[in-house]
mmCIF file of C-alpha atoms in Angstrom:
data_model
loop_
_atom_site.group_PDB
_atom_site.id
_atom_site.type_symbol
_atom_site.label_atom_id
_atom_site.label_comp_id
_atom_site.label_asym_id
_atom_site.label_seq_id
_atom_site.Cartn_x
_atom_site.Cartn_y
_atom_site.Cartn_z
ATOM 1 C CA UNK A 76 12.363 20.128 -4.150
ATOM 2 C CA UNK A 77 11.198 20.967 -7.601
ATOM 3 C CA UNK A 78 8.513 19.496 -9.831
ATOM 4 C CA UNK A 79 8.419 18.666 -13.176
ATOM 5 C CA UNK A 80 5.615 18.390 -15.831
ATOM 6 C CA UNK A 81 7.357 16.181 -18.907
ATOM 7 C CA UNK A 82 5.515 13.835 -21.064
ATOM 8 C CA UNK A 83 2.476 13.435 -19.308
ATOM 9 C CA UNK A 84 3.932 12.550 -16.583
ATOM 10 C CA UNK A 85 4.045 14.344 -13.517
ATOM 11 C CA UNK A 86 7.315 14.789 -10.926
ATOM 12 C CA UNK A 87 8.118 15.417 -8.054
ATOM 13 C CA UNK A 88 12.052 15.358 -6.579
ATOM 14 C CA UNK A 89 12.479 14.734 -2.988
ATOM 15 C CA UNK A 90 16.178 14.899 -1.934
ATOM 16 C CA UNK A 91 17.303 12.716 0.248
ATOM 17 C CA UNK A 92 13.802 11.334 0.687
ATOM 18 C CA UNK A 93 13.324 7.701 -0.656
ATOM 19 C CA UNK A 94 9.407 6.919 -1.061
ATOM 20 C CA UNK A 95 8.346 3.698 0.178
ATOM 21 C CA UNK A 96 4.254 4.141 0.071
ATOM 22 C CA UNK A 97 2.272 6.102 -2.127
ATOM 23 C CA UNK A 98 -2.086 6.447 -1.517
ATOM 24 C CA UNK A 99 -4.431 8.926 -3.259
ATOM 25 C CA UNK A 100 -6.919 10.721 -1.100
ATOM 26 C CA UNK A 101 -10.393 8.942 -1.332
ATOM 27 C CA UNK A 102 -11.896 12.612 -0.959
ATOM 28 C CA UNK A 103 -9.822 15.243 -2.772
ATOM 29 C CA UNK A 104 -8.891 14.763 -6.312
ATOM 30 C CA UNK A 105 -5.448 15.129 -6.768
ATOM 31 C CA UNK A 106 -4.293 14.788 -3.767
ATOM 32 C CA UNK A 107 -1.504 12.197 -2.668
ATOM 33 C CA UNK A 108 0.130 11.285 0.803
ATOM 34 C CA UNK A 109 3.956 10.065 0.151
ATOM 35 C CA UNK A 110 5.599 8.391 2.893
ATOM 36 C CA UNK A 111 9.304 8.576 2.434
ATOM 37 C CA UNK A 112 12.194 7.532 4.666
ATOM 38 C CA UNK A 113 16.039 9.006 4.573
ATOM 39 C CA UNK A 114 18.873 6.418 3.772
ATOM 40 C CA UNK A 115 16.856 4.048 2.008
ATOM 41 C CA UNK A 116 14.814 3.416 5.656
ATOM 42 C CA UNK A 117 17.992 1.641 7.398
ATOM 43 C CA UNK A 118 18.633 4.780 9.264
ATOM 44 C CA UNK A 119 17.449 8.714 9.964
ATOM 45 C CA UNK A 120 14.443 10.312 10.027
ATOM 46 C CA UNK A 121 11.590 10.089 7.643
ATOM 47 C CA UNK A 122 9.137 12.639 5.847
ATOM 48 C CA UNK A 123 5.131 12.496 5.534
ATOM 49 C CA UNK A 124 4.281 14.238 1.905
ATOM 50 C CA UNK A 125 0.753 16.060 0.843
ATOM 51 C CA UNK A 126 0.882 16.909 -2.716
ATOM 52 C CA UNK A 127 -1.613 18.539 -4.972
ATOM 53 C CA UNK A 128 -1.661 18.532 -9.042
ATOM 54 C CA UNK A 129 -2.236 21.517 -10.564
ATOM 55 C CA UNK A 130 -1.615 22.622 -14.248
ATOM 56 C CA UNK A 131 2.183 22.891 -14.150
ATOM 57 C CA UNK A 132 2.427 19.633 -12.280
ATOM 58 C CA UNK A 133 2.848 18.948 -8.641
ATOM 59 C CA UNK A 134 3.300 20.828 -5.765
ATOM 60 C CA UNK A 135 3.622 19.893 -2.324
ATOM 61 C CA UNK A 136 1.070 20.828 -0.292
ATOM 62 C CA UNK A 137 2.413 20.156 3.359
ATOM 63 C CA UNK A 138 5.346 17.638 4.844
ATOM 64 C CA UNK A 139 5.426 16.654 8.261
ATOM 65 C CA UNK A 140 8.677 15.189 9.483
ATOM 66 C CA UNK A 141 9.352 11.796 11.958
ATOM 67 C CA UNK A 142 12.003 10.680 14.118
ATOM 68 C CA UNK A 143 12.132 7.353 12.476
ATOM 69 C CA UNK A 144 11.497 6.066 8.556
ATOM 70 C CA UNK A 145 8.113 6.435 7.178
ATOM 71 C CA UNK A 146 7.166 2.875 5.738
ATOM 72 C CA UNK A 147 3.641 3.190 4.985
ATOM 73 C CA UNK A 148 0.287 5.836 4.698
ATOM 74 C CA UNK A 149 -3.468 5.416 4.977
ATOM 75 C CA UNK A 150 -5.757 7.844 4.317
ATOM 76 C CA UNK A 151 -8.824 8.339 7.000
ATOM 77 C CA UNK A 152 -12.223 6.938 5.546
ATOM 78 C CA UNK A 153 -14.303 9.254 7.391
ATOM 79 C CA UNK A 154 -12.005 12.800 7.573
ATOM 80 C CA UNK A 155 -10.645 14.563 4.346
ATOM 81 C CA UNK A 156 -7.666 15.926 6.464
ATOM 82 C CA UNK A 157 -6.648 12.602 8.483
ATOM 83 C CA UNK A 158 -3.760 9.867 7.811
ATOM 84 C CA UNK A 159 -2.122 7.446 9.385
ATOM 85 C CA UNK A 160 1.686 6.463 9.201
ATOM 86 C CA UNK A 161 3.753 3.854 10.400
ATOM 87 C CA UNK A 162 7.444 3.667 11.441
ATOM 88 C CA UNK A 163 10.618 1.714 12.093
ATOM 89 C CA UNK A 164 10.396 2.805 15.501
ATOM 90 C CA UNK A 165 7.546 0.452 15.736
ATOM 91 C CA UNK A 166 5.028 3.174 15.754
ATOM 92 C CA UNK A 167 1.899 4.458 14.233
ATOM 93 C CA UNK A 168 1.505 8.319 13.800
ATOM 94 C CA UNK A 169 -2.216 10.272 13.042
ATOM 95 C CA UNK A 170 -1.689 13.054 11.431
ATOM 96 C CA UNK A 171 -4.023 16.312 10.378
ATOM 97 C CA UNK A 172 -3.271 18.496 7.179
ATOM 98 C CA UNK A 173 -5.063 21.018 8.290
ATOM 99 C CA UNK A 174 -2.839 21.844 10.644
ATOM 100 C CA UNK A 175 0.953 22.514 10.040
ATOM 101 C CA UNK A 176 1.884 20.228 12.457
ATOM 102 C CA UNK A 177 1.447 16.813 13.995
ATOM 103 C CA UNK A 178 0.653 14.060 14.793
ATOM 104 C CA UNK A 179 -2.145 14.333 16.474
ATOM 105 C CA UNK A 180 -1.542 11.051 18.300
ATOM 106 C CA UNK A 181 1.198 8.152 18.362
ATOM 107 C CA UNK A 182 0.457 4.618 18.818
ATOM 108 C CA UNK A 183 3.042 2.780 20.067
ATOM 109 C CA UNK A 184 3.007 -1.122 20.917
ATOM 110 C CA UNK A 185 4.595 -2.591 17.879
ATOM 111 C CA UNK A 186 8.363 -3.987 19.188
ATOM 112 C CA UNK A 187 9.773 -3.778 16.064
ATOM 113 C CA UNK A 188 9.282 -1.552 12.314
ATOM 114 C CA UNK A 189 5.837 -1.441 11.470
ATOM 115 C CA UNK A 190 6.017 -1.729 7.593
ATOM 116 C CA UNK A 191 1.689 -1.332 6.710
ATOM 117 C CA UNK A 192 -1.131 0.458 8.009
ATOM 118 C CA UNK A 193 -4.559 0.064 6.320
ATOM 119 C CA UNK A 194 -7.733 1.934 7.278
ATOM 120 C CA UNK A 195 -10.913 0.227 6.823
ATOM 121 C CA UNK A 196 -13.282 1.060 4.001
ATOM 122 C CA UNK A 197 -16.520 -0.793 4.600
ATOM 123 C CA UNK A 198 -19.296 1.788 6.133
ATOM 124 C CA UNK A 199 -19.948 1.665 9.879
ATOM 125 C CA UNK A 200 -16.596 1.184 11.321
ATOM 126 C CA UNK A 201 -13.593 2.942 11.344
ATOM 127 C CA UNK A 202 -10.837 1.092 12.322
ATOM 128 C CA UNK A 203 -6.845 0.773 11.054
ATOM 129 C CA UNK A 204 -4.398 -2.668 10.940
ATOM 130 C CA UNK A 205 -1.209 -1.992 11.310
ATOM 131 C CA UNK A 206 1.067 -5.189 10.305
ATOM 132 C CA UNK A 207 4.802 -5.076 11.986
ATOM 133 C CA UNK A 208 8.382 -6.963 11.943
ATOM 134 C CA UNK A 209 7.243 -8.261 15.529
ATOM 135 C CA UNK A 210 5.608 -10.541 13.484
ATOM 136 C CA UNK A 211 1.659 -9.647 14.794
ATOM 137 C CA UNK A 212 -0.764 -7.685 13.408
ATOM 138 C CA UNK A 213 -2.868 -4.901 15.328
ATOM 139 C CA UNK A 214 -6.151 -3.903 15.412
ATOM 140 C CA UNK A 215 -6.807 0.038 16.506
ATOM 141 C CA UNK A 216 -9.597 2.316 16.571
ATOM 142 C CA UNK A 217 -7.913 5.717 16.263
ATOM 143 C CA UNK A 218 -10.392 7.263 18.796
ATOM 144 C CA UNK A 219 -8.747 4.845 21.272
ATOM 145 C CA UNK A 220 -5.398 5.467 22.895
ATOM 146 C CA UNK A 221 -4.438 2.049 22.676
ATOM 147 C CA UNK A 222 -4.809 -1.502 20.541
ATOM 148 C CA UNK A 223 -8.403 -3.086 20.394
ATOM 149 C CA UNK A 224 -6.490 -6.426 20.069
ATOM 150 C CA UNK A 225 -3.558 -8.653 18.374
ATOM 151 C CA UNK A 226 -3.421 -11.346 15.781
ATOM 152 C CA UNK A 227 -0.672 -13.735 16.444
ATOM 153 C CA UNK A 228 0.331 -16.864 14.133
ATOM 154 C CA UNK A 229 2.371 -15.659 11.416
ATOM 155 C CA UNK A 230 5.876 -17.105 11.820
ATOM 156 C CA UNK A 231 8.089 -13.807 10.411
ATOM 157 C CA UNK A 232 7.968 -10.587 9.375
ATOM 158 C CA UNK A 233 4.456 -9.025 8.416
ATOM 159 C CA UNK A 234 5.163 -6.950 5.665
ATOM 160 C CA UNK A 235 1.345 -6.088 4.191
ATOM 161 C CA UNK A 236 -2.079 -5.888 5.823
ATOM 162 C CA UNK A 237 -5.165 -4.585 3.772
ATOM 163 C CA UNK A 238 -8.626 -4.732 4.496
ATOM 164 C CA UNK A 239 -11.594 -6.407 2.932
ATOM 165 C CA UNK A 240 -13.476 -3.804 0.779
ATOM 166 C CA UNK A 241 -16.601 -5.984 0.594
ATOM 167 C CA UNK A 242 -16.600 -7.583 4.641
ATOM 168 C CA UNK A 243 -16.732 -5.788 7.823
ATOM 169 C CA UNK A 244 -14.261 -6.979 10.006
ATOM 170 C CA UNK A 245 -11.870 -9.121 7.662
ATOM 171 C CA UNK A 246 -8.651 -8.684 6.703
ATOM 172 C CA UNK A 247 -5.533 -9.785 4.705
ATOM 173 C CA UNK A 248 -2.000 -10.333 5.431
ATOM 174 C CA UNK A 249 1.260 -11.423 4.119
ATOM 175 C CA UNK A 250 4.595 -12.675 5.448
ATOM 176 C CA UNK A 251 7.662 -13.390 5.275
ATOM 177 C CA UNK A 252 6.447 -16.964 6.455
ATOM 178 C CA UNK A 253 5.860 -17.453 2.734
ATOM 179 C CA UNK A 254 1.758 -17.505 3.899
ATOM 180 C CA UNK A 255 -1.265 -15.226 2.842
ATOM 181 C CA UNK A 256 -3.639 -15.435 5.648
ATOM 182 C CA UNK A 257 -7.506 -14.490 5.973
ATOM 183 C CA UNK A 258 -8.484 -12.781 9.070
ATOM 184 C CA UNK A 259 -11.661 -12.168 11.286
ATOM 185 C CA UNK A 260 -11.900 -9.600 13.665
ATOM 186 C CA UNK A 261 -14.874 -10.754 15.309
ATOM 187 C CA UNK A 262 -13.182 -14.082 16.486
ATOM 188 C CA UNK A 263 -9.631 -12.251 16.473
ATOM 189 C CA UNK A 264 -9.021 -15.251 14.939
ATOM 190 C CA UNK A 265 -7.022 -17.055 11.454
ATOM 191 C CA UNK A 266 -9.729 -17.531 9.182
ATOM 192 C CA UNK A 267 -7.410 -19.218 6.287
ATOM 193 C CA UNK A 268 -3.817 -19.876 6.030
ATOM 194 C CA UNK A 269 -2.842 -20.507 2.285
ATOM 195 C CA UNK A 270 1.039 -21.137 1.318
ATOM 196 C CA UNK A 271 0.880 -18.985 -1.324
ATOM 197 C CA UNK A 272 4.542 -18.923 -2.516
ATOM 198 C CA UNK A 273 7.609 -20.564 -1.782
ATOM 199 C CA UNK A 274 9.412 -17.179 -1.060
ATOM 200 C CA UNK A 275 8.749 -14.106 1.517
ATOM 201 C CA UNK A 276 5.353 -12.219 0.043
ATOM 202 C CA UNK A 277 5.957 -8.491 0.110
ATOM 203 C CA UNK A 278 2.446 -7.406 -0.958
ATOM 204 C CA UNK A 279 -1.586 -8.223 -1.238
ATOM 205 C CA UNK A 280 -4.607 -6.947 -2.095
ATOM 206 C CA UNK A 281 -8.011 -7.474 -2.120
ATOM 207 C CA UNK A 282 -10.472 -7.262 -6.009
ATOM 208 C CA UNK A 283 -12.279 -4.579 -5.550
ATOM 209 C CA UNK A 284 -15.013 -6.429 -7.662
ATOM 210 C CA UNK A 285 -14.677 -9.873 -6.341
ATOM 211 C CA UNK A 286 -14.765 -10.435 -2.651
ATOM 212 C CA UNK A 287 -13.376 -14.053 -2.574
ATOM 213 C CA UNK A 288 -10.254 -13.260 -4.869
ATOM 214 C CA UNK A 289 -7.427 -11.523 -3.555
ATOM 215 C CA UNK A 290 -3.941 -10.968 -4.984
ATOM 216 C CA UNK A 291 -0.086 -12.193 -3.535
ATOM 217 C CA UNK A 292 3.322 -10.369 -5.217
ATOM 218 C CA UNK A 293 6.451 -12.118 -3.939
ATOM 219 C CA UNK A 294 10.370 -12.285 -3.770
ATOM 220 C CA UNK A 295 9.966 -15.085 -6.395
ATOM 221 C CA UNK A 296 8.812 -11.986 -8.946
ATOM 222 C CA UNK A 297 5.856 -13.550 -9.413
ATOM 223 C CA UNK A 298 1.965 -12.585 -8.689
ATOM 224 C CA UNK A 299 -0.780 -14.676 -7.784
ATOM 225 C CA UNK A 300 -4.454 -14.598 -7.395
ATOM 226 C CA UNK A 301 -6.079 -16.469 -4.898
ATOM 227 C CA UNK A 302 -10.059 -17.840 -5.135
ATOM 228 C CA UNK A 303 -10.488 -18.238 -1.398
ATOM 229 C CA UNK A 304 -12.840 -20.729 -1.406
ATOM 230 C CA UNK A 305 -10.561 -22.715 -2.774
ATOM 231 C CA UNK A 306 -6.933 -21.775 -2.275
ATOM 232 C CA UNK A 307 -5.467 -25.786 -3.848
ATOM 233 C CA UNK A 308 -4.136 -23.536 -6.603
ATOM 234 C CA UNK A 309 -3.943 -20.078 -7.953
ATOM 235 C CA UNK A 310 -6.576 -19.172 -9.731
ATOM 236 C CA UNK A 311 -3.878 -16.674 -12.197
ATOM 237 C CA UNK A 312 -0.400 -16.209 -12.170
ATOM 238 C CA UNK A 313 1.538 -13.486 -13.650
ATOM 239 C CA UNK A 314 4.760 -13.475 -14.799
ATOM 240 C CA UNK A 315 6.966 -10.482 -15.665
ATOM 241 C CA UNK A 316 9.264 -9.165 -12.994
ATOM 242 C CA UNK A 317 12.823 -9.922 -13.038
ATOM 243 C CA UNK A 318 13.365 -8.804 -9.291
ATOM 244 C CA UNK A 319 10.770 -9.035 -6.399
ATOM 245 C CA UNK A 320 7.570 -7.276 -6.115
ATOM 246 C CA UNK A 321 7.368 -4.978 -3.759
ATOM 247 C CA UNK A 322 3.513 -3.784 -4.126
ATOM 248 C CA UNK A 323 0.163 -4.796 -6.102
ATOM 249 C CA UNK A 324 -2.931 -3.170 -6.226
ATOM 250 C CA UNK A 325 -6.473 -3.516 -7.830
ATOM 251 C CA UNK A 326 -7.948 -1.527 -9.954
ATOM 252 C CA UNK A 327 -10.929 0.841 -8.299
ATOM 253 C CA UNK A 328 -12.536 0.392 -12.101
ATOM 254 C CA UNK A 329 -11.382 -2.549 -14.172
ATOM 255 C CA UNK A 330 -12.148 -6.195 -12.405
ATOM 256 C CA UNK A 331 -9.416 -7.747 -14.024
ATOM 257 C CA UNK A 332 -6.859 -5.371 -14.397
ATOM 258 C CA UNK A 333 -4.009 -4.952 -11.628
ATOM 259 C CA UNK A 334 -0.305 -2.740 -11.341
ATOM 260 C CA UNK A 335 2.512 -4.104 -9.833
ATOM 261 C CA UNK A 336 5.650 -2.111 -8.886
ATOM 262 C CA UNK A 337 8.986 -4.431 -7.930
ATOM 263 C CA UNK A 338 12.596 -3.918 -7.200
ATOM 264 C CA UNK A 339 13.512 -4.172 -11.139
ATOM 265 C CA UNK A 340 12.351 -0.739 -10.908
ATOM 266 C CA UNK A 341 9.013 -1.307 -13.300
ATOM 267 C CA UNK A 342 5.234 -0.717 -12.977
ATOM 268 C CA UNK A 343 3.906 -3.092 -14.799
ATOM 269 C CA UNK A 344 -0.691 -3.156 -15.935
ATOM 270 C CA UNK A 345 -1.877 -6.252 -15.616
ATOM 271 C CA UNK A 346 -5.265 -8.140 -17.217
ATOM 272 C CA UNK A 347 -5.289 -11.613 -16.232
ATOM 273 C CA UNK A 348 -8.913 -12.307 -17.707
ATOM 274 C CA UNK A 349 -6.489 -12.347 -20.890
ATOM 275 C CA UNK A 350 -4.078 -14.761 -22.748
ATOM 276 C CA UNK A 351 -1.584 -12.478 -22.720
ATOM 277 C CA UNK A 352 -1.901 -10.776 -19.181
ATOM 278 C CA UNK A 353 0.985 -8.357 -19.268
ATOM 279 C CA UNK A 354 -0.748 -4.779 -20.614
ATOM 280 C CA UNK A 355 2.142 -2.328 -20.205
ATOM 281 C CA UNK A 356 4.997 -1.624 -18.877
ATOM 282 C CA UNK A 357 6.227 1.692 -17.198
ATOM 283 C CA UNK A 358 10.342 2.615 -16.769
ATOM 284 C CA UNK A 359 10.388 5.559 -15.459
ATOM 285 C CA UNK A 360 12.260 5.214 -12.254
ATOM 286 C CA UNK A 361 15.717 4.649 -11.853
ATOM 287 C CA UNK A 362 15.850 2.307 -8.342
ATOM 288 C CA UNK A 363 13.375 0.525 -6.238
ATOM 289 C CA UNK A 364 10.023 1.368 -7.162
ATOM 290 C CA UNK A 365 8.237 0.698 -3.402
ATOM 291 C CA UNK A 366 5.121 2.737 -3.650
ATOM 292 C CA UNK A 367 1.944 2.904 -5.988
ATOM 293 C CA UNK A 368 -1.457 3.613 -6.269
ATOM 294 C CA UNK A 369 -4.339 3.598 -8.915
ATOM 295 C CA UNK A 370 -6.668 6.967 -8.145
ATOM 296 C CA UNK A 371 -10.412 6.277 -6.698
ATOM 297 C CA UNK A 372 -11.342 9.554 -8.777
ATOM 298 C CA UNK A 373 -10.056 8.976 -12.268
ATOM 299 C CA UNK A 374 -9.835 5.955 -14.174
ATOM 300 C CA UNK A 375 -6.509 6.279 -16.162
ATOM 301 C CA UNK A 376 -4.204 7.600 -13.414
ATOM 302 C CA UNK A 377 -1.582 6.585 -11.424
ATOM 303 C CA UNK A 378 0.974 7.186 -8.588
ATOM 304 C CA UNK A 379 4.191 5.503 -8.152
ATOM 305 C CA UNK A 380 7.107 6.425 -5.890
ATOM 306 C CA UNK A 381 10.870 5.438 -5.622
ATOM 307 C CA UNK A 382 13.780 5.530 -3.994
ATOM 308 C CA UNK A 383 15.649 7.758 -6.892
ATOM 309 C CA UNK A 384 14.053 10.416 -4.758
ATOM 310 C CA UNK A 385 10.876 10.946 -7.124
ATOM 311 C CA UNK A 386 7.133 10.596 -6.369
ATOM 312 C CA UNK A 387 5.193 10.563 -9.947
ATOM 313 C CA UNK A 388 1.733 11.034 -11.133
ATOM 314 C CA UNK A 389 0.790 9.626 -14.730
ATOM 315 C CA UNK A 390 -1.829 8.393 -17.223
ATOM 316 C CA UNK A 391 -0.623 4.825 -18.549
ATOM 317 C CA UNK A 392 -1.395 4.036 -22.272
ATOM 318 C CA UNK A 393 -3.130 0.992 -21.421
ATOM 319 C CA UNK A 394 -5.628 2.510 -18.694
ATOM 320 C CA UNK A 395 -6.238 5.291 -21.608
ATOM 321 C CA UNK A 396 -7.656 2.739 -24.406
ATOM 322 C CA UNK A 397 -9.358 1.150 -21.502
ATOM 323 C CA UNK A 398 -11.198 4.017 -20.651
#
């Protein structure tokens, strides 16, 4: 395992380990939760990663290790130490980094790979989603042993669920079924179904300055944003990506601007208030590029993580001149 300070940007080598999510900690600056699978995910074991930054780059912090591939990480909204993971072995796994090792807990009811897990943000609950191949989503308060409830009605594979930053109880999700749909925990109910692409949709996420607008990426390499009080038409649509996109997420600080990370092995910064949306774009990886994240705590940086075995922290040019 060895780090790597080069050009501003920061490394870390994982051997063997491919990433698939990346998420800063909402409480400790610097600090990032990797969660990486062996052989790609199609087989062996998989690794939960704590890193810190320091001056000479990264370091890792903690791992914890799983019988099955990591696909996904969430940190806890109400403890600095607490994160969830989810699994091909169609569990979820709570985890402590205080303690050298875990989990905690494992929640297991999915049937098949669980491929997101999303802890909620909005003050006064604290409850995680967990979206899985068995093509439902669940609900779980991590105080519970078991599910509060599940959301049936999308027709394949879930592949994202993120909640509402802005409304209690509501959530998004995204399918292979070629649908984005709006959720209600209250009526455990489908509050919207929009056909938001005619290919599977990998990844969504919710403005973090807007509460009606959220964001699709798809297999079609092409990302769309979504007014949902009226979902007719996109309300943007970005086009870049020569291979499908395998994550999008809002920035904490910009309304309009958004990253996108895709199998053609780019990060590309996104402004679609402007005629000429595409802001940057970052090669730095040298295979699928499956997880990213845009820090809570400072405005220019970034996380990204691949399967070429490298997690990496960095400042893009364009969230410098915005700042």
């Amino acid at each position: 395992m060895s780090a790597t300070p080069g050009g501003g940007v920061r490394t870390l080598r994982v051997p063997g380990r491919h990433g698939y999510a990346a998420e800063f900690s909402p409480y400790l600056p610097g600090r990032l939760a990797c969660a990486a699978s062996q052989h790609y995910g199609i087989a062996g074991s998989g690794t939960l990663l704590i890193l810190d930054q320091n001056e000479s780059g990264l370091r890792l912090f903690r791992s914890f290790d799983w019988n099955d591939g990591l696909f996904d990480v969430t940190w806890s909204e109400n403890n600095e130490h607490v994160l969830v993971t989810c699994s091909g072995d169609g569990s979820l796994q709570l985890w402590d980094t205080a303690r050298a090792t875990g989990p905690l807990q494992v929640f297991k009811e999915h049937t098949q790979e669980v491929y997101s897990v999303d802890w909620s943000q909005t003050r006064g609950e604290q409850l995680v989603v967990s979206g899985s191949w068995d093509q439902t989503v669940k609900l779980w308060d991590p105080t519970v042993g078991k599910s509060l409830c599940t959301f049936r009605g999308h027709e394949s594979v879930i592949y994202s669920t993120i909640w509402s930053p802005h409304i209690p109880g509501c959530f998004a999700s995204s399918s292979g079924d070629k649908t984005l749909r709006i959720w209600d925990v209250k009526t455990t109910g489908v509050r919207i179904v929009v056909p938001a692409h005619q290919a599977e949709i990998l990844s969504c996420d919710w403005c973090k300055y807007n509460e009606n607008l959220v964001v699709t990426g798809a297999v079609d390499c092409s990302l769309r944003g979504w007014d949902l009080r009226n979902v007719q038409q996109p309300v943007f649509e970005l086009l870049g990506h020569t291979y499908a996109i395998r994550r999008v997420k809002f920035s904490p600080f910009h309304a309009s601007v958004l990253a996108s990370c895709s199998y053609d092995f780019t990060v590309r910064f996104w402004n679609f208030s402007k005629p000429d949306p595409l802001l940057e774009t970052v090669e730095h990886h040298t295979e699928f590029t499956c997880g990213l994240d845009l820090s809570l705590q400072s405005p220019t940086q970034v996380a990204d993580c691949a399967w070429d075995e490298t997690i990496k922290i960095y400042d893009p040019v364009c969230l410098t001149m915005l700042a």
